[in-house]
Every structure is written in structure tokens, then in C-alpha cells.
XYZ file of C-alpha atoms in Angstrom:
677
model
C -2.051 -20.425 87.002
C -0.357 -20.206 83.322
C 0.041 -16.720 81.928
C 0.178 -15.075 78.738
C 2.903 -13.224 77.458
C 2.464 -10.535 74.746
C 4.248 -10.704 71.789
C 4.073 -6.525 71.228
C 4.803 -5.065 74.180
C 5.098 -8.326 76.983
C 2.429 -7.534 79.220
C 2.245 -10.570 81.299
C -1.522 -11.329 80.960
C -4.117 -13.598 83.033
C -5.000 -17.149 81.834
C -7.873 -16.960 79.138
C -7.081 -13.052 77.873
C -7.767 -12.960 74.272
C -6.835 -9.403 74.325
C -3.746 -7.678 75.521
C -4.665 -5.346 79.062
C -1.920 -3.233 78.010
C -1.895 -2.925 74.191
C -4.706 -4.444 73.315
C -2.962 -6.652 70.845
C -4.122 -10.227 70.084
C -2.564 -12.718 72.534
C -1.112 -16.162 70.965
C -2.272 -19.239 72.181
C 1.212 -20.503 73.667
C 0.860 -19.915 77.210
C 3.908 -19.630 80.197
C 4.181 -21.123 82.934
C 4.103 -18.780 86.302
C 7.090 -16.518 86.638
C 10.203 -18.127 89.187
C 12.168 -15.981 91.350
C 15.272 -16.351 88.913
C 12.987 -14.802 85.826
C 11.000 -12.472 88.408
C 14.815 -10.910 88.876
C 16.106 -10.568 85.440
C 12.721 -9.148 85.006
C 13.842 -6.184 87.296
C 16.919 -5.746 84.837
C 15.404 -2.552 82.281
C 17.160 -2.639 79.361
C 16.981 -6.540 79.096
C 12.692 -6.333 79.548
C 12.547 -3.492 76.940
C 15.696 -3.610 73.776
C 15.665 -6.347 71.245
C 17.893 -9.062 71.509
C 20.743 -7.877 69.179
C 23.944 -9.930 70.802
C 23.212 -11.576 67.015
C 23.311 -8.674 64.428
C 19.739 -9.615 64.228
C 16.303 -7.474 64.832
C 12.641 -8.538 63.799
C 10.387 -7.141 61.970
C 7.819 -5.513 63.573
C 9.818 -5.106 66.657
C 9.944 -1.687 68.663
C 13.045 -0.761 69.268
C 14.402 2.138 71.680
C 10.569 3.122 72.533
C 10.850 4.800 68.755
C 11.625 2.740 65.933
C 9.393 -0.114 64.438
C 11.328 -2.374 62.493
C 10.725 -2.747 58.876
C 13.332 -5.242 57.669
C 17.105 -5.199 57.430
C 18.774 -3.619 54.739
C 22.913 -3.750 55.667
C 25.415 -5.772 57.442
C 28.903 -5.162 57.967
C 31.456 -6.188 60.260
C 30.540 -3.715 62.949
C 26.651 -3.461 62.741
C 23.838 -3.482 60.362
C 21.553 -1.251 59.316
C 18.028 -1.747 58.975
C 14.731 0.160 57.562
C 12.276 1.844 60.068
C 9.273 3.384 60.658
C 10.658 6.209 63.391
C 6.833 6.700 65.168
C 8.643 10.280 66.364
C 9.034 11.892 62.832
C 6.084 9.286 61.582
C 8.667 9.006 58.374
C 10.518 5.832 57.013
C 14.691 5.975 58.487
C 17.302 3.956 58.397
C 18.976 2.605 61.253
C 22.283 2.073 61.936
C 22.965 -0.132 64.424
C 27.003 -1.280 66.392
C 27.200 -4.269 67.912
C 27.528 -4.704 71.471
C 30.552 -6.393 71.371
C 32.178 -3.170 69.811
C 30.191 -1.049 72.612
C 33.318 -1.950 75.110
C 36.013 -0.622 73.045
C 36.277 3.432 73.671
C 37.904 3.989 70.749
C 34.994 2.591 68.097
C 32.482 4.346 70.548
C 34.323 7.414 69.971
C 34.535 7.039 65.734
C 30.949 5.811 65.516
C 29.748 8.755 67.845
C 31.758 11.094 65.806
C 30.114 9.908 62.469
C 26.871 11.198 63.505
C 28.529 14.416 64.697
C 29.869 15.158 61.993
C 27.162 14.642 59.331
C 25.029 15.997 61.074
C 27.025 19.242 60.791
C 26.624 18.546 56.535
C 23.462 19.614 55.222
C 23.845 18.580 50.947
C 21.634 17.325 48.481
C 24.180 14.686 47.775
C 25.358 13.657 51.810
C 22.871 11.296 53.439
C 21.336 13.592 55.752
C 21.489 12.394 59.861
C 18.440 13.238 61.861
C 19.420 11.587 65.311
C 22.122 9.383 67.783
C 21.440 7.705 71.041
C 21.462 4.217 73.435
C 18.921 1.471 73.560
C 20.142 -0.629 76.387
C 23.785 -1.251 75.203
C 23.061 -0.646 71.577
C 24.819 2.268 69.830
C 22.083 3.592 67.170
C 22.487 6.648 64.363
C 18.873 7.101 62.628
C 19.350 8.885 58.999
C 17.942 9.339 55.783
C 16.430 6.371 54.125
C 17.320 5.991 50.781
C 15.599 3.962 48.017
C 17.964 2.668 45.831
C 21.177 0.982 45.191
C 24.592 1.286 45.947
C 26.938 1.994 43.011
C 28.508 -1.985 44.252
C 25.090 -3.176 43.894
C 24.174 -1.908 40.702
C 28.055 -2.478 39.428
C 26.894 -6.230 40.495
C 23.541 -6.886 38.910
C 25.210 -5.996 35.776
C 25.634 -8.391 33.006
C 29.655 -10.044 32.711
C 31.374 -7.297 30.334
C 28.845 -5.100 30.647
C 29.674 -1.453 31.874
C 27.527 1.672 32.535
C 26.987 4.397 29.698
C 29.627 7.314 30.145
C 26.976 10.218 30.618
C 25.722 7.743 33.849
C 29.100 7.987 35.332
C 30.344 11.271 34.289
C 26.781 12.827 35.841
C 27.371 10.474 39.223
C 31.118 11.952 39.571
C 29.997 15.484 39.378
C 27.183 15.133 42.067
C 29.641 12.884 44.337
C 32.538 15.686 43.461
C 29.551 18.010 44.393
C 29.630 16.569 48.256
C 32.748 16.166 48.420
C 33.349 19.892 47.821
C 31.297 20.753 50.350
C 32.341 17.842 52.885
C 35.644 19.156 52.675
C 35.199 21.512 54.236
C 34.539 20.179 57.895
C 35.824 16.798 57.197
C 37.646 14.036 55.404
C 35.468 11.245 54.346
C 38.471 8.366 53.814
C 36.785 5.480 52.669
C 35.292 6.846 49.103
C 34.250 3.253 47.693
C 31.397 2.213 45.639
C 29.013 0.743 48.549
C 29.191 3.944 50.687
C 27.858 5.747 46.881
C 23.969 5.163 46.869
C 21.932 6.393 43.910
C 18.455 6.835 44.177
C 16.147 5.819 41.446
C 16.259 9.681 40.139
C 19.923 9.445 39.160
C 20.703 11.160 42.425
C 23.844 10.101 43.924
C 23.870 9.554 48.060
C 27.477 10.016 50.046
C 27.224 8.422 52.983
C 28.998 6.594 55.705
C 31.682 9.263 57.647
C 31.991 6.406 60.355
C 35.968 6.715 59.965
C 36.339 9.913 59.343
C 37.562 13.122 61.184
C 37.048 16.898 61.775
C 40.045 18.667 60.604
C 40.588 19.967 64.088
C 40.039 16.811 66.102
C 43.517 14.845 66.006
C 42.575 12.685 68.445
C 40.793 9.721 67.588
C 43.208 8.411 65.416
C 46.570 7.139 66.613
C 49.840 7.158 63.719
C 49.924 3.792 63.924
C 46.149 2.705 63.092
C 45.165 2.224 59.248
C 41.327 3.352 58.661
C 39.838 2.410 55.350
C 39.403 0.201 52.085
C 42.450 -1.397 51.529
C 42.236 -1.184 47.441
C 40.845 2.582 47.758
C 43.163 3.660 50.188
C 45.996 6.874 49.380
C 49.704 5.785 49.907
C 49.562 8.537 52.207
C 46.487 6.662 54.244
C 48.422 3.622 54.470
C 51.503 4.711 55.605
C 49.749 7.754 58.208
C 45.705 7.968 58.876
C 45.588 10.715 60.731
C 47.737 13.580 58.877
C 45.284 12.775 55.311
C 43.346 15.764 53.958
C 41.111 15.990 51.076
C 43.376 14.682 48.323
C 43.788 11.026 49.594
C 39.678 11.074 48.846
C 40.398 12.092 45.790
C 42.684 9.395 45.234
C 40.123 7.034 46.274
C 37.430 8.423 43.432
C 40.099 8.004 40.987
C 40.241 4.048 41.635
C 36.685 4.350 41.916
C 36.638 5.941 38.511
C 39.074 3.640 36.885
C 37.033 0.737 38.463
C 33.269 1.787 36.761
C 35.058 2.321 33.623
C 36.865 -0.578 32.898
C 35.229 -3.276 35.352
C 39.016 -3.724 37.228
C 40.998 -2.110 39.633
C 43.890 -0.820 39.220
C 47.097 -2.065 40.419
C 50.695 -1.176 39.533
C 51.138 0.819 36.431
C 47.679 -0.252 35.309
C 46.718 0.412 31.353
C 44.770 3.420 30.104
C 40.983 2.789 30.609
C 40.634 3.398 26.675
C 43.095 0.816 26.233
C 40.704 -1.458 27.714
C 37.365 0.091 26.629
C 38.059 1.739 23.241
C 34.763 3.495 23.248
C 36.052 5.282 26.265
C 37.631 9.321 25.117
C 42.252 9.347 26.562
C 40.378 12.651 27.846
C 39.194 10.010 30.468
C 42.708 8.785 31.383
C 44.375 11.853 32.126
C 42.087 12.946 34.706
C 41.871 9.246 36.136
C 46.203 9.036 36.025
C 46.224 12.944 37.780
C 43.308 11.809 40.550
C 45.722 8.859 41.486
C 49.701 9.924 41.535
C 51.296 8.803 44.207
C 52.086 12.262 45.576
C 49.260 14.349 46.932
C 50.796 17.545 45.394
C 50.579 16.242 42.049
C 46.732 15.022 42.109
C 43.880 17.870 41.415
C 43.964 19.847 44.716
C 40.457 19.936 45.487
C 37.060 18.300 44.715
C 35.668 21.250 42.831
C 39.318 20.865 40.742
C 38.279 17.443 39.741
C 34.709 18.672 38.936
C 35.952 20.985 37.192
C 38.074 18.887 34.788
C 35.022 16.374 34.258
C 32.527 19.046 33.442
C 33.401 19.978 29.924
C 33.188 16.093 28.811
C 30.726 15.391 30.643
C 28.486 18.657 28.595
C 29.747 17.232 25.030
C 28.424 13.871 26.321
C 25.204 14.846 27.749
C 24.807 17.066 24.579
C 25.245 13.964 21.697
C 23.510 10.816 21.344
C 23.596 8.092 24.487
C 27.113 6.776 24.839
C 26.666 3.283 25.470
C 29.696 1.108 26.403
C 27.952 -2.309 27.350
C 28.346 -5.172 25.836
C 26.599 -7.923 27.484
C 28.309 -11.696 27.189
C 24.763 -13.653 27.173
C 23.155 -11.072 24.052
C 26.480 -12.123 22.360
C 26.262 -15.968 22.954
C 22.614 -16.049 22.039
C 23.333 -15.513 18.331
C 26.521 -17.242 18.506
C 24.770 -19.991 16.548
C 23.228 -17.159 13.842
C 26.569 -15.686 12.622
C 28.926 -18.542 11.037
C 31.637 -17.890 9.373
C 30.215 -17.622 5.792
C 27.439 -15.571 6.954
C 30.264 -13.073 8.607
C 32.126 -13.488 5.281
C 29.171 -12.357 2.808
C 28.378 -9.799 4.945
C 31.462 -8.148 5.076
C 31.456 -8.245 1.379
C 28.630 -6.344 1.386
C 29.423 -3.530 3.923
C 32.577 -2.891 2.099
C 30.866 -2.392 -0.952
C 28.153 -0.609 0.806
C 30.511 1.670 2.669
C 33.154 2.829 -0.710
C 29.372 3.873 -2.094
C 28.611 5.933 0.709
C 32.391 7.146 0.765
C 32.187 8.452 -2.730
C 28.804 10.136 -1.559
C 29.964 11.558 1.172
C 33.233 12.985 -0.150
C 31.323 14.721 -3.436
C 29.616 16.563 -0.664
C 32.101 17.231 1.258
C 33.915 18.594 -1.960
C 30.539 20.856 -2.807
C 30.477 22.488 1.115
C 34.592 23.341 0.228
C 34.072 24.859 -2.731
C 30.774 26.954 -1.148
C 33.189 27.776 1.497
C 35.902 29.668 -0.960
C 33.284 30.979 -3.143
C 30.914 32.657 -0.093
C 33.616 33.784 2.266
C 30.820 35.129 4.230
C 29.308 31.965 5.080
C 28.487 30.400 7.905
C 28.935 26.317 7.983
C 28.544 26.022 11.073
C 24.526 25.991 11.501
C 23.373 25.299 15.278
C 20.217 25.987 16.979
C 19.334 26.528 20.901
C 19.197 23.039 21.106
C 21.804 21.632 19.493
C 25.809 21.586 20.903
C 28.337 20.913 18.607
C 30.527 18.060 18.682
C 34.786 18.684 19.004
C 34.857 18.886 14.943
C 32.503 21.467 14.249
C 33.983 23.635 17.340
C 37.427 23.618 15.554
C 35.729 24.505 12.481
C 34.276 27.526 14.282
C 38.145 28.380 16.050
C 39.510 27.659 12.452
C 37.245 30.315 10.983
C 37.787 32.916 13.888
C 41.348 32.940 13.604
C 40.905 34.069 10.441
C 39.052 37.235 11.209
C 41.024 37.770 13.705
C 43.918 38.344 11.382
C 42.230 41.285 9.611
C 41.860 42.963 13.233
C 45.470 41.764 13.800
C 46.863 44.108 10.955
C 45.655 46.980 12.385
C 45.481 46.334 16.106
C 48.414 46.006 18.174
C 46.720 44.099 21.306
C 44.421 41.998 19.131
C 48.015 40.743 16.971
C 48.925 40.080 20.767
C 46.518 37.951 21.466
C 46.744 36.426 17.829
C 49.907 35.236 19.019
C 48.521 33.489 21.952
C 46.039 31.528 20.552
C 47.561 30.426 16.502
C 50.412 28.025 18.185
C 47.528 26.253 20.194
C 45.034 26.123 16.979
C 48.400 24.235 15.112
C 48.274 22.122 18.267
C 44.685 21.424 17.729
C 44.572 21.216 14.048
C 47.619 18.592 14.048
C 46.324 16.331 16.595
C 42.642 16.302 14.807
C 44.383 15.748 11.157
C 46.672 12.926 12.819
C 43.472 11.082 14.146
C 44.343 12.108 18.269
C 41.832 13.287 20.559
C 41.941 17.091 21.133
C 42.265 18.060 24.837
C 39.107 20.095 25.942
C 41.601 22.084 27.945
C 43.441 23.061 25.077
C 41.046 23.323 22.748
C 39.486 26.041 25.377
C 42.385 28.091 25.977
C 42.545 28.829 22.647
C 39.092 29.538 21.841
C 39.258 32.033 24.556
C 42.617 34.158 23.596
C 40.702 33.975 20.020
C 37.849 35.549 21.309
C 39.617 37.878 23.710
C 40.244 39.409 20.109
C 36.361 40.530 19.807
C 35.518 40.682 23.554
C 34.834 44.415 24.924
C 37.233 45.045 27.237
C 37.370 48.661 27.531
C 39.688 49.836 30.557
C 41.101 46.095 30.982
C 44.124 43.789 30.054
C 44.198 40.202 29.068
C 45.834 37.552 31.806
C 46.959 34.714 29.983
C 46.292 30.716 31.186
C 49.191 29.798 33.536
C 49.945 28.683 36.591
C 49.295 30.401 40.374
C 50.820 29.496 44.055
C 48.298 29.797 46.842
C 48.533 28.638 50.285
C 51.437 26.173 49.191
C 48.983 25.033 46.214
C 49.555 25.378 42.753
C 46.481 25.945 40.884
C 46.180 26.713 36.779
C 43.983 29.527 36.334
C 42.207 30.156 32.676
C 42.844 33.228 30.810
C 40.687 36.186 31.721
C 40.782 40.195 31.537
C 41.049 42.337 34.645
C 41.130 46.089 35.377
C 43.904 47.937 34.588
C 42.934 50.347 37.481
C 41.221 50.013 40.406
C 37.037 51.206 40.100
C 37.265 55.042 40.410
C 35.507 57.532 42.315
C 33.788 58.905 39.048
C 33.228 55.502 37.753
C 31.191 54.456 40.654
C 29.450 57.525 40.649
C 28.511 56.985 37.207
C 27.213 53.351 38.127
C 25.586 55.452 41.197
C 23.472 57.398 39.550
C 22.635 55.315 36.268
C 18.511 55.761 35.571
C 18.172 51.814 35.758
C 20.302 51.200 39.181
C 20.144 54.127 41.787
C 22.706 52.686 44.408
C 23.862 55.003 47.215
C 26.979 56.392 47.527
C 29.158 55.294 49.866
C 29.934 57.605 53.178
C 33.058 60.889 52.516
C 36.280 59.230 53.866
C 36.996 62.272 55.740
C 40.291 62.234 54.135
C 42.262 65.327 52.950
C 43.283 64.535 49.202
C 45.015 67.178 48.296
C 44.341 66.581 44.811
C 43.032 68.217 41.349
C 41.909 64.768 40.252
C 39.168 63.537 42.574
C 37.602 61.270 40.136
C 40.800 59.734 39.385
C 41.120 58.766 43.377
C 39.960 55.206 43.852
C 36.514 54.239 45.310
C 36.975 53.573 48.767
C 34.402 53.073 51.974
C 32.446 50.256 49.438
C 31.527 47.154 51.649
C 31.517 43.573 49.627
C 28.001 44.019 48.666
C 28.510 47.705 46.624
C 31.468 46.038 45.217
C 29.277 43.532 43.927
C 26.540 45.465 42.885
C 28.993 47.249 40.544
C 30.666 43.923 38.975
C 27.345 43.017 38.579
C 25.927 46.017 36.288
C 28.583 45.986 33.859
C 28.492 42.459 33.683
C 31.938 41.286 35.064
C 32.979 40.264 38.626
C 34.784 40.482 41.578
C 38.779 38.693 41.077
C 39.145 35.469 42.754
C 42.525 35.298 45.560
C 44.120 33.392 42.797
C 43.002 35.542 39.315
C 44.165 38.495 41.690
C 47.479 37.123 42.331
C 48.350 35.976 38.866
C 47.224 39.129 37.518
C 49.948 40.957 40.136
C 52.518 38.353 39.726
C 52.407 37.686 35.777
C 54.697 34.421 35.280
C 57.153 34.857 37.961
C 56.238 34.555 41.409
C 57.587 37.793 42.829
C 57.488 39.827 46.150
C 56.679 42.845 43.993
C 55.648 44.203 40.689
C 59.157 45.415 39.926
C 60.772 42.311 41.519
C 61.924 40.723 44.618
C 63.771 43.338 46.277
C 62.516 46.340 48.088
C 62.261 50.073 46.375
C 61.582 53.313 48.680
C 58.929 55.663 47.002
C 57.835 52.758 44.276
C 54.313 52.688 45.859
C 51.779 54.489 48.265
C 51.924 52.600 51.383
C 53.803 52.767 54.110
C 51.780 56.618 55.482
C 53.745 58.630 53.343
C 51.123 60.457 52.009
C 48.438 59.084 54.958
C 45.742 59.315 51.648
C 45.138 57.491 48.827
C 46.261 59.172 45.140
C 44.619 59.018 41.574
C 45.483 56.043 39.807
C 48.614 55.456 38.242
C 50.319 57.729 40.263
C 53.568 55.358 40.917
C 54.690 54.184 37.546
C 56.839 51.332 39.380
C 53.948 50.221 41.253
C 52.786 47.886 37.839
C 52.738 44.386 37.774
C 54.290 42.325 34.646
C 50.392 42.095 33.351
C 49.961 45.543 33.008
C 47.551 46.354 36.210
C 48.806 49.460 38.410
C 48.481 50.104 42.060
C 47.988 46.200 43.043
C 51.057 46.711 45.988
C 49.541 50.331 47.323
C 47.033 52.698 47.269
C 44.135 50.957 48.124
C 43.747 47.681 49.165
C 41.017 45.200 47.333
C 38.152 43.278 47.770
C 38.332 39.584 46.005
C 35.317 37.267 45.580
C 37.517 34.312 47.780
C 35.730 33.563 51.238
C 38.738 34.077 54.274
C 37.561 31.178 56.009
C 36.667 28.111 53.810
C 34.135 26.287 56.802
C 32.180 29.214 56.529
C 28.659 27.972 55.251
C 26.739 31.640 55.331
C 27.279 32.154 51.598
C 27.814 36.024 50.761
C 28.044 36.765 54.482
C 31.377 35.017 55.129
C 34.305 37.707 55.684
C 36.484 37.812 52.105
C 40.107 38.067 51.329
C 41.619 41.564 51.174
C 44.766 41.503 48.958
C 47.364 44.366 48.373
C 48.446 47.131 50.543
C 46.854 50.402 50.981
C 48.539 54.067 52.163
C 47.809 53.689 55.543
C 50.190 50.218 56.318
C 53.678 49.205 56.819
C 55.040 48.137 53.252
C 54.000 43.907 52.294
C 54.337 41.764 49.436
C 51.933 40.532 46.447
C 51.347 37.635 48.296
C 50.306 38.871 51.819
C 46.741 38.791 52.516
C 43.856 39.780 55.229
C 40.341 39.195 55.781
C 37.439 41.866 56.395
C 33.730 41.452 56.785
C 31.607 42.272 53.835
C 29.551 44.797 55.193
C 32.945 46.411 56.120
C 33.506 50.069 54.772
C 36.875 51.677 55.188
C 38.606 54.064 53.624
C 41.340 52.018 53.694
C 39.502 49.159 50.814
C 38.148 49.928 47.312
C 38.628 47.252 44.247
C 38.824 45.906 40.703
C 36.613 43.918 38.607
C 37.399 40.658 36.092
C 35.955 39.433 33.241
C 35.548 35.666 32.016
C 35.971 35.231 28.250
C 32.537 33.757 26.941
C 33.649 30.896 24.221
C 30.296 29.342 24.244
C 29.412 28.107 20.351
C 27.056 30.567 19.937
C 29.217 33.593 21.233
C 32.097 32.553 18.714
C 28.869 32.449 15.875
C 28.089 36.016 16.874
C 32.027 37.445 16.146
C 31.812 35.715 13.092
C 29.044 36.949 11.912
């Protein structure tokens, strides 16, 4: 008797049935002959009966995969598998399903790597990283289900553009800001090792989603990648990744970001010694050339050392671009071709003559306006020529004008204030560099602009009991960082200062418990406060609009320009700091004159150790509850060096731990204008 197979659930129905007896689906008109012994034997193999045929890498719309996912459509295909848009019948939402071709499932290393992608990605929870839901095996097919992203990959966006067309610069910088944010988070767990436009998705809301950690590895897992295995995409791979994929770190991803940034800016992948992007696309600011150049340095130590550092370099330029009009570097060739017949040599010639006459007239008009402004400035010295409302951000030229006015006012302060004279001596040479570059029509680097602004603003910024630490480099964990200028407390926060904070009417913070130490001093108020946990220190700093120092700021203040071991140099001097259980108690601040750093801070080597805001473990994801780095020695511990660190739980209270604060120097245009009033 002929039978009818259901196309939905494969149930065999008797002849004449119009609906499936199992799932009630309509039956096709095609009938099949009764099963032979061979077909009965095949039917007893479970995965062959219940799993769609994926031998050629294809699933079909409407098929049920893994008894859970209804296939909607194919959305991507690569050398090792395919990605489908499916409906998850368990989660009741559309997801993306990544399948590994069966022939690769026989290779244990590939299977390990594929599963490793899911294990890593499931650890990552970030708005700019594709979220992974589940991992499993259906028959002989490995799969990962993940967040379905509406939108295009960066590669798809680039390929959809006309020849010669480029993305708007504000769009590019916004994308890379989000990409850096994703990498800054992901690098706590893994190195991606395959950053390229294909792996960066962009939603219709211009949100970037980083995907495909398939060839990345956990920092602690060294067994998956052998020395001889090169993993990644050649155009975007760092030199060290080509040599040895096992030992790459976050800086390899920085290299790939630089290659991708250059490609998106210019339409070309850099090879050999590439031309600066601004030479290929004239509308690009040369400031971007420095960023790209630093990203793609052959030696990792010469690149940005973290995604956060790269993001920080991009941020000022991004903010300036976003604040202005839409910056577009698009030149669609089709549009030019469309008007080609209109622009004859004769039309172009007469147009140029007309434009020259117009520009001459306009030039005379604006020159006269500018002369009148200069006269007004000379007549009314206190007049503020740069007027900004709350919705405006100044251009570089107006920011420079603010700095010039601020420098003139600073000279008056410096005439009667030695500290102001010192700060001005650091800022004036930078201002001269800025003027020289600006007058020559050269690009003024933003870091130069902001460095100058910090020194000039420091003269007018309230900083009682603090000292200015000039901009400079500091080395921590064998990596060098550039630290902008900032203020730091000359002394550790004292008991008197902390008690005033606790008893102020607007706070009523609880006093810490007594350390139960025999201090034997008449100057109890000048003892450093101890028995404060990290949150106590944070509250004090916030109340006074300050913050706790990062480990890099602390080291910069402790060592100055030299990477010295002790405040006085590199050779230990007995009885020069309150360490080693000589006193068995903290002493009033400034009790040891030799324990004064080159920058003017006391007791950084001894007395009590100090909280910093830097997490001790970069893998910690508990925000404020992560253990913190503790810097400096204390009265009860053996002698140590300035660079020696330890860690403490943020809720820990100890008679050996106190703190000091730092203050960032405000350089916003509105703040500069306040100083000018």
C-alpha cells in the first residue's frame, strides 16, 4: 500500500490521509512506496531521521533544527560553516545560529576552538559585543545560538558604497569608539585575534556589535594554539601574530584596529610603508595619521598599550567632529559623471572668474570685520570675544583664542605668585608651539592643546594643600603610560581633615573605629587617618570634588621624572622614612623630611600605605567591589620601594592603610571662560 510522508515531521501516514496523524500538517499529494528492509534499517539511525541534511552546508526555510530552531533564512557562509536566522522555539525570539560543517567536526582541534568561542563569548556581557545564548550538538553538527543583529557588517557597508565614496568621519570615529569600548572589556578575558570589517556588525541605530571570537583564546588557556599554527586574517594580522599565534596579547588587536581604520578612511589596506591617510583623502585631519601610525607599529611596545588608551586618543577628535557640522568625505563618482557634460571648459572658466571676484569682495569685507574686532579687543581689554552658549563647542581656533587670553591673565597672577610663575613657565612654551603651528597653517595636535590648557588652568584652579604634577611618563607592569598633568595632596589625609568631613552637616559620615595604637603624640590631628576602607576614602574624595589616584598617578607623583626606588634616589638611607617597625606607630605627616618625593609629596614611602582606584585584578567584573591596588610602605612593614604594590579588599579596614586624593584640572571651554571673568 502506498504511504504518505509528512514534510514537516517525517511521520509516515497511511494512503488516503490528507492531514498528518502526528502533527496535523497538510500532507503533500506525492506518495511513496512501502519501506524496504534497507530503508527500515536506515530509519533506526536516530540522527539521520531527525536531523536535516547539512552535508552540503544547507538548511531550508521552515526546517526544524535540533528539535528547537525553525530555520528562517541563510544570512552568511564561510569556509567552516554557515550562519542562519532562526526562530528559537524555547526563547520565543529570533536568534542567529552558527553551524560547523560536519567534515570539520572530525578535527578535535577545530571542535575545541569552536567550543572555545562559545565558552569565551558566554563570559562576555557588553552592549557592543554579540551575546551568546546556547551551545549544543544536533546529530553530527555543532552549533552556537547567539543574538540576532539587524544590520550590516562593516564590510557589507563598505561594499555597498559607490567607488570613491567614504563614510562620514563622525560615523567612523563613533564606530571605533564603540569598538574600543568592546575590546577594552573583552581584553579582560581574551584576545580576539581576528579584528576585521567582516566581524564588526552595525545596527540601524549605528550601534557596533563585535562578533566571532572563534579563534581567540582565554588568557590562561595555552593548549589550543600551537607555535606553528597561524590564526587570523592575513591583511589584518600583526607581525607577532604571523610569527607565533600563541603568545599574542591585546596589542595585536590594536594593530588590526589600525589596519581596519586606515582601510575605512582611505578605501585601501596599507602595505609596506603606507602614505598617511590625510595625503590620500585631503579632507581628513592629519591628527588621525598619528593615531593610525601608532596602532600599526611593527613592535608591540610602540603601539597603544590598550584599547582604552586608543579610545582615549580618538575621543578628543571625535568630540570636536561631533560638535561641528556633518563632516563628509564622500565623492561618489557616479554623481560626478552625471554632470560631466554640463561642466564644459568654457563654463568652468567663466565660473572661476566669477568666484575669484566674489572671494575678493568677501575677503575685503571679512578683513574689515576682523580689524574692527581687533580694535575692540585693544579698546576693551576685559571684553570676551569668544561667546559660547551651552549647545556650542568651540573649534580649535576659538579654543586657541581662549588660551591666549588666559595666558595674558596668568601673567598678572605670576607676577605676585611663585607657584603661578612655575605653572606658567610650563605652559608658555607649549602655547608658543601652538601659535607657530596655527599661524603656519599646520594642524595643532589636540594633546598639545590640552596639555597647555592644563598648565594655564592650574593657575586659577582651586588646589589648597595640593601640588601640580606635570605631564609625563610612568612605567607600571613593564608598560609605559603618559599621564596628563593633575593635582595631588601633598600629605596623606589627616585625622582632622577626615573628622571635619564626617561631622559636616550635609554628610554625617560615620567615623572609623579606633586603630588601638599608642601614638604618643600631642599632634593627633596631624596623624594620617587609618581604619578607612575604600568606600570611606571614595566618599571623602567625592565630597571635595576630588578622586582617588590611579596607580599610574600615584607613581608619577612618587617618582617624578626619574624611575627612582626611593624618594631621595636609588640607594637606601637609614632612618629616612617611617618603615620597618622603628616607631611601631604612624607619625604626624611630614615627620620625615627625607620621605618627600621629587614632586613635593610627603610620606609616599612610609607612615601608612594608601588606597588607589586601580583594580588589582583586571579580570574582576564586580566594579567597586574588586580588590584595589595599595601603594606605599607603612610603619610596621620592612623597607620597600616606591613601585612595590599589594592589594586589599575594598571593605578592609587596617591601621596600616590611609589615602590621599587627586584632582583633575578642568579644561572645558566654559571653565576657561569662567577663569577669564
